[in-house]
Amino acid sequence: MKKRTSIHDIAKHLNVSSATVSFVLNGKAEENRIRQDLVDRILAYVKEVGYRPNLIAKSLRTGKSKLIGMLVEGISDPFFSSIARIVEEEAYKLGYKLFYASTDNDKDKAIALIRAFRERQVDGYIIAPPPGIEDEIEALKEENAPVILFDRYLEDVQTTNVVIDNFKGALNAVSHLIDNGYGNIAMVTLDSDQSQMIDRHQGYLKALKSMKQKQVLLKVEYSLTEEKNVEVIRDFLSANPTIDAVFFATNYLAVAGLKAIKSLKLSIPKNLAVVSFDDETLFEMYSPTITAVAQPISKISHAIIKELIQRLSSVDGLKKNETIVLEPELNVRDSSKANIKSKERKTEVA
Amino acid sequence: MKKRTSIHDIAKHLNVSSATVSFVLNGKAEENRIRQDLVDRILAYVKEVGYRPNLIAKSLRTGKSKLIGMLVEGISDPFFSSIARIVEEEAYKLGYKLFYASTDNDKDKAIALIRAFRERQVDGYIIAPPPGIEDEIEALKEENAPVILFDRYLEDVQTTNVVIDNFKGALNAVSHLIDNGYGNIAMVTLDSDQSQMIDRHQGYLKALKSMKQKQVLLKVEYSLTEEKNVEVIRDFLSANPTIDAVFFATNYLAVAGLKAIKSLKLSIPKNLAVVSFDDETLFEMYSPTITAVAQPISKISHAIIKELIQRLSSVDGLKKNETIVLEPELNVRDSSKANIKSKERKTEVA
DNA sequence: CTGAAAGCGCTTACAG
DNA sequence: CTGAAAGCGCTTACAG
C-alpha cells in the first residue's frame, strides 16, 4: 500500500516547516511574506509528487467540511433528481460538494440520515422533510447549522423554506377541468400529513366550492407498491362510475392511475379527464398527452442554493427565516380537453 | 453556538479516562474488562447528553470513512438511479454510506469527482467510467482502494467489472425484429467509444449478417440536447425511407426517437418497428408499448455491492479482478409486432 | 520572513 | 481492570 504524501513529508523533503507548505497551498503565501522562490519550489514539488490534501484532517481542524447534505424523498423521482442535479452543479461551482440520499418519507430513515450528515460535519442541510422530524431539525438549528426545507415545510418549526404555491396549483388545475365542462371531479392523493399534500387538497376543495360539488377523494396509503396503487385506484374508479375527471396529487399516483384507467379500458378524456401534479416526460409522451401542474424546477433549485449559500457565508448563520413561494404552471394537454359527452354527463349528474 | 460534547467532556464529567469511554462506545468494554456499572453509567450519560461521535475525527484516526463513492453517468437516468438506490440501501445495511454524483460522461468532471472522493478518504469506489479516466483508476488501484466498474469497462486497465452481455442483448433484440419479418433495420447509437456501445453495435452487425443486410447507422453526438437529438433522428429517418425498423442503443435515444417518429406521423409498428436498449416505465405506458432490452437492475446492484464488500473486508484488498457478466432480457411488446406490410416491404427491398 | 508547537476529537498500543 | 500518552494530517496563533 503506497503511503500518501502529507504536508509534513513535503516540508521535510524541502527543509521547510509544514506551516510554510500549508500557507503556500492555501494561497496565503503573500500575507505571510514567503519568498517567491520558496513558493515556486514548493508548488513544483507538490505537483511532482501529486500531493492531494487530506480533507478529513482539514475538516477536523477547521470545523468546515465544504459538504452539503441533501435529503430527498426518492432519488428516482424525476422531480427530486432534477432538483438534485441542478443544486449539485451550483454547489460545485461554489466549492461545495453535495451529498444526497433518499428518505422514502420515512421518519426514522430521515433521522438516521440527518445524524449521518451531522457526524460527518456537513456545513449545511437541504431537506424535503417527512413529518415527525421536527425535533431533529430543531436540534440542527440549535447548532446554528443552516437548514433549508423544500417541497414542503413543517408547521411546528421555524425554518427557511422553498416551496411552491400548492394551493393555487391545485386550484388552477381543478378550475381548468371545470372550465372545460367536467362536473364530477375526483382527487387521488396520498394519505399523508405533509404540507404540500394538505395544500393541494385544499386547492381542490376550493375549486369544487364554486360548483357546489362534494369531494370524491381517494387517499392512497404511502408505502404501497405500484401494483397495489394501480389496484386501489382501479377499485376506486369502478366504485365511482359517475366521476368524469380525476386530479392526481403526485406524478407517480398519476402513472398508477393511467395504468388503472387503461386496464378498465376507459378512454381519456372521453370517459375520464386527467390532470396530474408534477410534470414529467412521460406526460408529454403518453397518448393522449397528460395535462399537468409543472413545478418550476430551475427556480426552486436556484432559490435553494441561494438561500443556503447566504447562510453558509454569513458569519453566524443568518438568523432570519424566509419562506420563498414559487408559482407552478399548468401545462394544458389533451387529457383535459373539453368534450361534449362530459358536459352531458355533468347535466345528468346535476 | 452550542459546542458539541466530545468523548473528552464525557470522560471528565464521569471522572474516567477518554479511553474507557471510547471502549464502551465501540462495544469493546468486554475485551477491556471494564466494570459493568461503569459501562452502564457511561451509556446512561452518553444518552442523556445526546452524544454523537465526530466521525471526521474517527476517520482521521482509523483511516476508514465507512463511505463509498459512486459515480454514475446521470442520476436522473432511471437505469442509474434505480441501481444507486438499491446499492445505497444494501450499503446502508452493512454500515456504509453511499455518496453519489453524476459525471455526464465527462472525463474532467469524473476525474474531479474521483479526487473529491479520494480527499474524503472514501473506502471504496463504484464507477460507470467515461473513456479517458484510465490513469485515475490506475492511481486508485495503486493505493489498494477497492474499485468496481459497472455498466462498461475500460480496455486498458485491469479492474473488477459488473456488466451485462451487451452483444447478446443487441443480437437478440435485432434478431427478434428479423424473426418478426423486418428486413431493413437501422440502429441509432451514440458517437462514443464506450465498451457497452461498441458491444451493442457489434450485436446489431452480427444479427444483420444472417440476412446480409448492410448497416444503416446513425451515430448521435453525445452532448446534444434532447431537441437536437429529436431533430437529428428525424432527419435520419426522413433520409432513409426504406427502413422498416429501428434499434435504439439507449433509452433516452429511444425517447427522442419516439418524438421524432411522432412528428413524422409514422405509425409504430406499421410504418416502423421500434426496439430500445434499457427498459423503463415510459415504454410500458407508451402507445403502442415499446419492446426493450431490460437490464437486470437488481442483479447488477447486488453484484456490485457484493464484490465491493468482499474487497472492503479483505485485509489487503482482494487482488483478484473478476468480470461479472449478467444476462439482459428482451421484453417483447407491441412496437415490434410482426406485420404483413413490413414483410411485403422486405421482399421489395430484397 | 519562517519555524516550533498546540490542538481539532478520536483510537489504541502500552504501562501499571 | 483503567489511565496517560501518542498520533492521524491538517491550520494557526505565537515566537523569534
CSV table of C-alpha atoms in Angstrom, one decimal, chain A residues 70-75 80 100-114 117 126-131 133 152 194 222, chain B residues 85 88 100:
chain,number,residue,atom,x,y,z
A,70,MET,CA,-29.4,16.9,0.9
A,71,LEU,CA,-32.4,14.6,1.7
A,72,VAL,CA,-35.0,14.0,-0.9
A,73,GLU,CA,-38.0,11.7,-0.8
A,74,GLY,CA,-36.7,9.4,-3.5
A,75,ILE,CA,-33.8,10.0,-5.9
A,80,PHE,CA,-36.2,15.2,-7.0
A,100,TYR,CA,-27.7,13.2,-1.2
A,101,ALA,CA,-29.8,10.4,0.0
A,102,SER,CA,-33.4,9.2,-0.1
A,103,THR,CA,-35.7,9.1,2.9
A,104,ASP,CA,-38.7,7.3,1.3
A,105,ASN,CA,-40.6,9.7,3.6
A,106,ASP,CA,-39.7,7.5,6.5
A,107,LYS,CA,-39.2,9.4,9.7
A,108,ASP,CA,-36.6,7.0,11.2
A,109,LYS,CA,-34.6,6.8,8.0
A,110,ALA,CA,-34.6,10.6,7.7
A,111,ILE,CA,-33.4,11.0,11.3
A,112,ALA,CA,-30.7,8.4,10.8
A,113,LEU,CA,-29.5,10.2,7.6
A,114,ILE,CA,-29.5,13.6,9.3
A,117,PHE,CA,-24.6,14.0,7.9
A,126,ILE,CA,-31.3,20.8,2.3
A,127,ILE,CA,-34.2,18.7,3.3
A,128,ALA,CA,-37.6,17.6,1.9
A,129,PRO,CA,-38.8,16.7,5.4
A,130,PRO,CA,-41.1,13.8,6.2
A,131,PRO,CA,-43.5,14.5,9.1
A,133,ILE,CA,-38.6,15.1,12.3
A,152,ARG,CA,-42.9,21.1,2.0
A,194,GLN,CA,-47.4,16.6,4.5
A,222,TYR,CA,-48.0,5.9,1.4
B,85,ARG,CA,-31.0,3.3,-4.7
B,88,GLU,CA,-27.4,2.7,-1.3
B,100,TYR,CA,-23.1,9.5,-5.4
